[in-house]
Short mmCIF file of C-alpha atoms in Angstrom, two decimals:
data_model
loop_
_atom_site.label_atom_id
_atom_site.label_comp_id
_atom_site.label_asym_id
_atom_site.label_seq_id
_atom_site.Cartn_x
_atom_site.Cartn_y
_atom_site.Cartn_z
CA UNK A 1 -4.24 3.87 -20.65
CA UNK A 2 -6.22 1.84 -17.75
CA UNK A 3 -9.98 2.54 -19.20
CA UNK A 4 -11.98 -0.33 -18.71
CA UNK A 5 -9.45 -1.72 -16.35
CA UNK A 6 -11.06 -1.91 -12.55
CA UNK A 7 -8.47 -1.63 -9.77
CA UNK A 8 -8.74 -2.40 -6.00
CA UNK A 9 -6.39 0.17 -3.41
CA UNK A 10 -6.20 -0.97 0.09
CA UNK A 11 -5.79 1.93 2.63
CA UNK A 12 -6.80 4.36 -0.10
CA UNK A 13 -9.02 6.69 2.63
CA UNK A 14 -5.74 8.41 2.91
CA UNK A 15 -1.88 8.57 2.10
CA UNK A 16 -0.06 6.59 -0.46
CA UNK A 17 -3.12 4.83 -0.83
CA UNK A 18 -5.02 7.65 -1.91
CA UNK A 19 -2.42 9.27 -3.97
CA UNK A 20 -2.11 6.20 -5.73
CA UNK A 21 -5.57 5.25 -6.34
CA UNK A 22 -5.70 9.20 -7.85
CA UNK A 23 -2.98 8.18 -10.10
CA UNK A 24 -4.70 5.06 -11.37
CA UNK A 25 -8.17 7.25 -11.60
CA UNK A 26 -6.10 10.32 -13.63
CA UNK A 27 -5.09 6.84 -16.30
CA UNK A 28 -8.84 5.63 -16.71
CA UNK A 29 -8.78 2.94 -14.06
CA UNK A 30 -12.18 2.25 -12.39
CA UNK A 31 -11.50 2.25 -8.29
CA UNK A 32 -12.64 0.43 -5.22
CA UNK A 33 -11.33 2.49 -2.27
CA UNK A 34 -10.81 0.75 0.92
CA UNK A 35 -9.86 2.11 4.25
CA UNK A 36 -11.52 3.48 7.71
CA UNK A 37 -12.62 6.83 8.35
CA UNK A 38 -15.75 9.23 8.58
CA UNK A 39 -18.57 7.82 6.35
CA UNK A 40 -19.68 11.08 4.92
CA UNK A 41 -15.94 12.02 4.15
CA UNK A 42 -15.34 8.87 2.49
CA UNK A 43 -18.21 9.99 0.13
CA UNK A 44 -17.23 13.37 -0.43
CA UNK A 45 -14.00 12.01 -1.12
CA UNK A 46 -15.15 9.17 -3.10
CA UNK A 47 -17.38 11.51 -5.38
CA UNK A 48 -15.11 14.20 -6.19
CA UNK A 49 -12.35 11.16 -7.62
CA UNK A 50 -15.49 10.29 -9.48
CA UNK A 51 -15.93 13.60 -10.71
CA UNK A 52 -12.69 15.33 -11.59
CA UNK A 53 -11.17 11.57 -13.19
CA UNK A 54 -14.92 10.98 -14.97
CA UNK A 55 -14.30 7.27 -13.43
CA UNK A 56 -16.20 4.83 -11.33
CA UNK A 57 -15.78 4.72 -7.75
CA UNK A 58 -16.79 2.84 -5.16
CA UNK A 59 -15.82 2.43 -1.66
CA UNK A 60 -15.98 -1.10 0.67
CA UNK A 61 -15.07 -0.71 4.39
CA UNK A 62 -13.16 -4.26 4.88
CA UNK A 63 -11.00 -4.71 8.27
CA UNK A 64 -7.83 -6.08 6.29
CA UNK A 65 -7.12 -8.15 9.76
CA UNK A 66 -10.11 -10.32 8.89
CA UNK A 67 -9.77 -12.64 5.97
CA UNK A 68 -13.46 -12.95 5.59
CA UNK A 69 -13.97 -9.76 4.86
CA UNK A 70 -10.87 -9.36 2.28
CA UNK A 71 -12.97 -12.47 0.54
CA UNK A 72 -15.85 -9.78 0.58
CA UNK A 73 -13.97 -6.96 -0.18
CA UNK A 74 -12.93 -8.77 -3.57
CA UNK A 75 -16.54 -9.68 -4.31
CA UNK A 76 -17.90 -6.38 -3.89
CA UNK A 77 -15.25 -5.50 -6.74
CA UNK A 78 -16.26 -8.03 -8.98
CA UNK A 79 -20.15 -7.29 -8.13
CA UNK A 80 -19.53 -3.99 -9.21
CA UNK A 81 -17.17 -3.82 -12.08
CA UNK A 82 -17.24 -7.49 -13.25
CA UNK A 83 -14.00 -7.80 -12.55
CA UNK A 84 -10.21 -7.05 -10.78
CA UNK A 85 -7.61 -5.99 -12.91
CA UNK A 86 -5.33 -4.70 -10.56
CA UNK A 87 -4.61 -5.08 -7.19
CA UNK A 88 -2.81 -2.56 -4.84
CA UNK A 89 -1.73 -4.05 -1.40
CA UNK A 90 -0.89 -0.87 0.11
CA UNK A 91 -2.88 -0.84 3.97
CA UNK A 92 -0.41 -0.88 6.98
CA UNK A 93 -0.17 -0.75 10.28
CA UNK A 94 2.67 0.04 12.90
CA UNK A 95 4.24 -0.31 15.90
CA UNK A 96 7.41 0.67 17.83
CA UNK A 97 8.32 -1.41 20.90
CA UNK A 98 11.65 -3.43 21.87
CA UNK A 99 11.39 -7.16 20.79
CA UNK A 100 11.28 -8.09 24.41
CA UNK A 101 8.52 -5.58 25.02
CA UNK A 102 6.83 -6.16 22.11
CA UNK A 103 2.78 -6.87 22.52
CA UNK A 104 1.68 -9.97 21.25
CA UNK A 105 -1.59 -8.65 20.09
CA UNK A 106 0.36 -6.02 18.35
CA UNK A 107 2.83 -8.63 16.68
CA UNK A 108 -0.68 -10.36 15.57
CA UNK A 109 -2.19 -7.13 14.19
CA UNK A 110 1.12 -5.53 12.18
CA UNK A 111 1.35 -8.90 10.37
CA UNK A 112 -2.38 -10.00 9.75
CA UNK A 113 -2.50 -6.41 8.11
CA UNK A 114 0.72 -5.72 6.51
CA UNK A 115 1.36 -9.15 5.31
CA UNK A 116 -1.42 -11.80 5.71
CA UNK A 117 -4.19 -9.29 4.14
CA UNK A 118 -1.47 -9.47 1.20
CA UNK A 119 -2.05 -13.23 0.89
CA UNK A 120 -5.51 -13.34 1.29
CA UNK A 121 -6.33 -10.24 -1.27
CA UNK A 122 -3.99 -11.96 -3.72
CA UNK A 123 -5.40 -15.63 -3.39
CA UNK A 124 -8.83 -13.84 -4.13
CA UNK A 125 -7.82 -12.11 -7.38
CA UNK A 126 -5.31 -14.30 -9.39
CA UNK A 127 -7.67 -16.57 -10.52
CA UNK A 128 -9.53 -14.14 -12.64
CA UNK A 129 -6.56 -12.11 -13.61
CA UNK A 130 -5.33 -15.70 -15.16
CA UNK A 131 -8.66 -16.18 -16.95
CA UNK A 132 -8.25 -12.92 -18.58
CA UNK A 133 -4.16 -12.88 -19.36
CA UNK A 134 -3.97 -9.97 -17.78
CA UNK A 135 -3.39 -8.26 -14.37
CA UNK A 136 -1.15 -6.58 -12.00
CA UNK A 137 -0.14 -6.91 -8.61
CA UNK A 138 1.57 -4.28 -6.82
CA UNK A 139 2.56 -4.90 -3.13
CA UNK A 140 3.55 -1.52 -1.13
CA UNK A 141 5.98 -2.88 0.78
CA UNK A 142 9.01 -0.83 1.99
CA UNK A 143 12.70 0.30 2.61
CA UNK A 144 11.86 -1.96 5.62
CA UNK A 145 11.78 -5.09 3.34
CA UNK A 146 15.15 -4.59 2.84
CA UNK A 147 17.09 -3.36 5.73
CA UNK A 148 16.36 -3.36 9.53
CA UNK A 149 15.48 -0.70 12.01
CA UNK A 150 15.73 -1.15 16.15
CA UNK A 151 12.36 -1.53 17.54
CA UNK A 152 10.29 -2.58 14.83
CA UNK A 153 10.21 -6.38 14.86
CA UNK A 154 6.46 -6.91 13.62
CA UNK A 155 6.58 -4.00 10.34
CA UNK A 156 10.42 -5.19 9.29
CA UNK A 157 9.51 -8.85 9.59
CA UNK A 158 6.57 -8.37 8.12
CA UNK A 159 7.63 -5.84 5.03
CA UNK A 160 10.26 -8.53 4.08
CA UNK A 161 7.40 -11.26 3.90
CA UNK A 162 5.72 -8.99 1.63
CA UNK A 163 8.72 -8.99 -0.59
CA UNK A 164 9.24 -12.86 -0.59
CA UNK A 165 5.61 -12.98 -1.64
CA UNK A 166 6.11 -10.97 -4.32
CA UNK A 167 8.94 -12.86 -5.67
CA UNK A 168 6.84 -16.38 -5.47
CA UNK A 169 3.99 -15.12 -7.00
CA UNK A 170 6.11 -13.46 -10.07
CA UNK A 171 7.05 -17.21 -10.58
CA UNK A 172 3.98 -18.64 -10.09
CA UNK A 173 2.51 -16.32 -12.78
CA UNK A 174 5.54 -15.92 -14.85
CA UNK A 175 3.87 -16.02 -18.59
CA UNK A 176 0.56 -15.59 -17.84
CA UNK A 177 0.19 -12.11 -18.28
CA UNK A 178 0.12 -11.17 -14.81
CA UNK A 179 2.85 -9.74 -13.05
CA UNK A 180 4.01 -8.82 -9.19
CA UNK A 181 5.70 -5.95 -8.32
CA UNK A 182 7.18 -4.59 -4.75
CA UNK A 183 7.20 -1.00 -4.51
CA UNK A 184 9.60 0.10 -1.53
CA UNK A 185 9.15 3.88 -0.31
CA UNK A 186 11.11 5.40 2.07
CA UNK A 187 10.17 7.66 4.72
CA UNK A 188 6.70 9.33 2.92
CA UNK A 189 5.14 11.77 5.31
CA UNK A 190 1.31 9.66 5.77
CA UNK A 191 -0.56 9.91 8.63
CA UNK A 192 1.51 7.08 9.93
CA UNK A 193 4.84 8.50 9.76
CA UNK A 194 3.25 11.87 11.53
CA UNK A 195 2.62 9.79 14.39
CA UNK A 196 6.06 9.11 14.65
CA UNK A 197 7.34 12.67 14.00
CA UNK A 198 4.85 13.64 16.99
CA UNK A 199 6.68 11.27 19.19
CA UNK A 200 10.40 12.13 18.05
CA UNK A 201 9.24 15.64 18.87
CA UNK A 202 7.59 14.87 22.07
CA UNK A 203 10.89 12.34 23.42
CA UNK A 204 13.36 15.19 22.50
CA UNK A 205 11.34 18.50 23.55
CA UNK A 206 11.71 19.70 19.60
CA UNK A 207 9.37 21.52 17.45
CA UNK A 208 7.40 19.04 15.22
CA UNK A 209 9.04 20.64 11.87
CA UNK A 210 12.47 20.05 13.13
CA UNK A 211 10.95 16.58 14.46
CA UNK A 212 10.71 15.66 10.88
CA UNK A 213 13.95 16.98 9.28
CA UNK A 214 15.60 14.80 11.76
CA UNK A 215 13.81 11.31 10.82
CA UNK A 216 13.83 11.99 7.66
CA UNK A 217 17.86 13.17 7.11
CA UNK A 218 18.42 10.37 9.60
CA UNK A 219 17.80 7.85 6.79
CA UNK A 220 17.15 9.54 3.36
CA UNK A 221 20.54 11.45 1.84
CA UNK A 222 18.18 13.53 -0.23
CA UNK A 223 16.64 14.75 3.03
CA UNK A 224 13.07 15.09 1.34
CA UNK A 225 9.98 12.95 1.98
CA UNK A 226 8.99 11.01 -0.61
CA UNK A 227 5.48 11.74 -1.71
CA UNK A 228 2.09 9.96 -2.27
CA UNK A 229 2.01 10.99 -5.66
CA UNK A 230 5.17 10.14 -7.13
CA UNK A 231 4.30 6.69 -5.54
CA UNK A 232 1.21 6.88 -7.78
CA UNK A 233 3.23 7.88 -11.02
CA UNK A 234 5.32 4.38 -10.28
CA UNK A 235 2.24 2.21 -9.53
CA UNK A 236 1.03 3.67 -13.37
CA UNK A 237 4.04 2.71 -14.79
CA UNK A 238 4.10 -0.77 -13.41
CA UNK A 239 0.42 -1.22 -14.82
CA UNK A 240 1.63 -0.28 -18.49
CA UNK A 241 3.25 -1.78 -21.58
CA UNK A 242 6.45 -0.65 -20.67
CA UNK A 243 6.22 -2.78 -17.63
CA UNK A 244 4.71 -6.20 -19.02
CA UNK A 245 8.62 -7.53 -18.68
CA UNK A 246 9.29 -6.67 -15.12
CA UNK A 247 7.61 -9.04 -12.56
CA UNK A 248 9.11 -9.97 -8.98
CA UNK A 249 10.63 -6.78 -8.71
CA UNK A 250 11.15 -4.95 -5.47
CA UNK A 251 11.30 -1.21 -6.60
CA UNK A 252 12.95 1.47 -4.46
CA UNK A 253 11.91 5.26 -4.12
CA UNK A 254 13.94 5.71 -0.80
CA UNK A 255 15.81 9.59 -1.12
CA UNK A 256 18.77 6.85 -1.04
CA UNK A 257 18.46 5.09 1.86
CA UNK A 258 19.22 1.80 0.92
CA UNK A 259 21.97 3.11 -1.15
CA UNK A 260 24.25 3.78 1.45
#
């Protein structure tokens, strides 16, 4: 479905970043993973998606909080492959603090990542995605676009940024054959979250298992985490056919949270 296609997966080292990049490998797509981590498990991991998809796969170490280096990442994509087809905006950061207690460097960092890196890797890629008629942008933004939660000022604000984004550049490439999608998960048990189910566990002197039945039934009626690979099946559906008519689109896979 995606052979010959070359797509770019920010925070893919792990999470819904990896799951999804493993979705877009298992459809043909040719990947450039991005993320932190141990060098020689980045290679392990980037050679066995090479191996069990029979793609290409390459890996660029970018710090999203730098826009010089987003510039780079984008090049070392095109270097490689000859092109960007589709971009995945997924890398995030987080934290929890009281507005009135809330770090400023923190503030600086949870938006530079989670919604200027957005910007900057989109600004890099449209212009060939226009040359060719064809591309797709999918932001990973989040229930958090949509609704608040107490003491997370810098994610909220900046996960509802993301999804005014997407909306303006949907209408700035409305015809064109590129399109902009949100896609808005829920609590999804990442790395990320874990750190917060340590902490719930830790503030209430639970075991880490109930920890996370608590956040999680706190928010989502179906009580279930929402996976990184059922995030990957909807980032392959927004890249097909069936999807060339939906653009500016913030998609929900929230257990029901926003529902209620």
């Amino acid at each position: 479905m995606l052979s010959r296609k070359t797509a770019i997966v920010t925070g893919s080292t792990s999470g819904i970043g990896l799951g999804i990049a493993r979705a877009l490998a298992g459809v043909g797509a040719d990947l450039v993973l991005n993320g932190f981590g141990d060098r020689d498990e980045i290679e392990t991991l980037r050679r066995s998606i090479a191996t069990e998809f029979g793609v290409r796969v390459v890996h660029h170490g970018a710090d999203l909080s730098k826009p010089d280096e987003i510039r780079s990442l984008v090049g070392h994509a095109q270097g490689e492959f000859g092109r960007v087809d589709i971009l995945v905006n997924n890398a995030g950061i987080q934290h929890v603090a009281p507005v009135e207690e809330f770090p400023t460097d923190r503030w600086d960092a949870v938006i530079a990542i989670n919604l200027s890196a957005v910007f900057h890797g989109t600004h890099h890629v449209l212009p060939g995605m226009r040359e060719r008629g064809w591309g797709r942008v999918i932001n990973i933004a989040s229930v958090h676009g949509m609704v608040g939660s107490v003491n997370k000022a810098a994610y909220v604000a900046a996960k509802h940024g993301v999804i005014g984004l997407t909306k303006v550049v949907a209408l700035e490439t409305a015809g064109s054959g590129v399109t902009c999608n949100a896609i808005c998960p829920g609590w999804v048990l990442t790395p990320l979250v874990q750190k917060q189910i340590d902490a719930l566990a830790a503030s209430q002197g639970i075991g880490v298992e109930e920890a996370g039945r608590r956040l999680v039934g706190e928010k989502q009626p179906s009580k279930e985490f929402v996976t990184p690979d059922q995030l990957g099946g909807l980032a392959v559906f927004l890249c097909s056919d069936a999807a060339e008519g939906m653009t500016g689109s913030a998609v929900t896979m929230d257990g029901g949270w926003t529902s209620q």
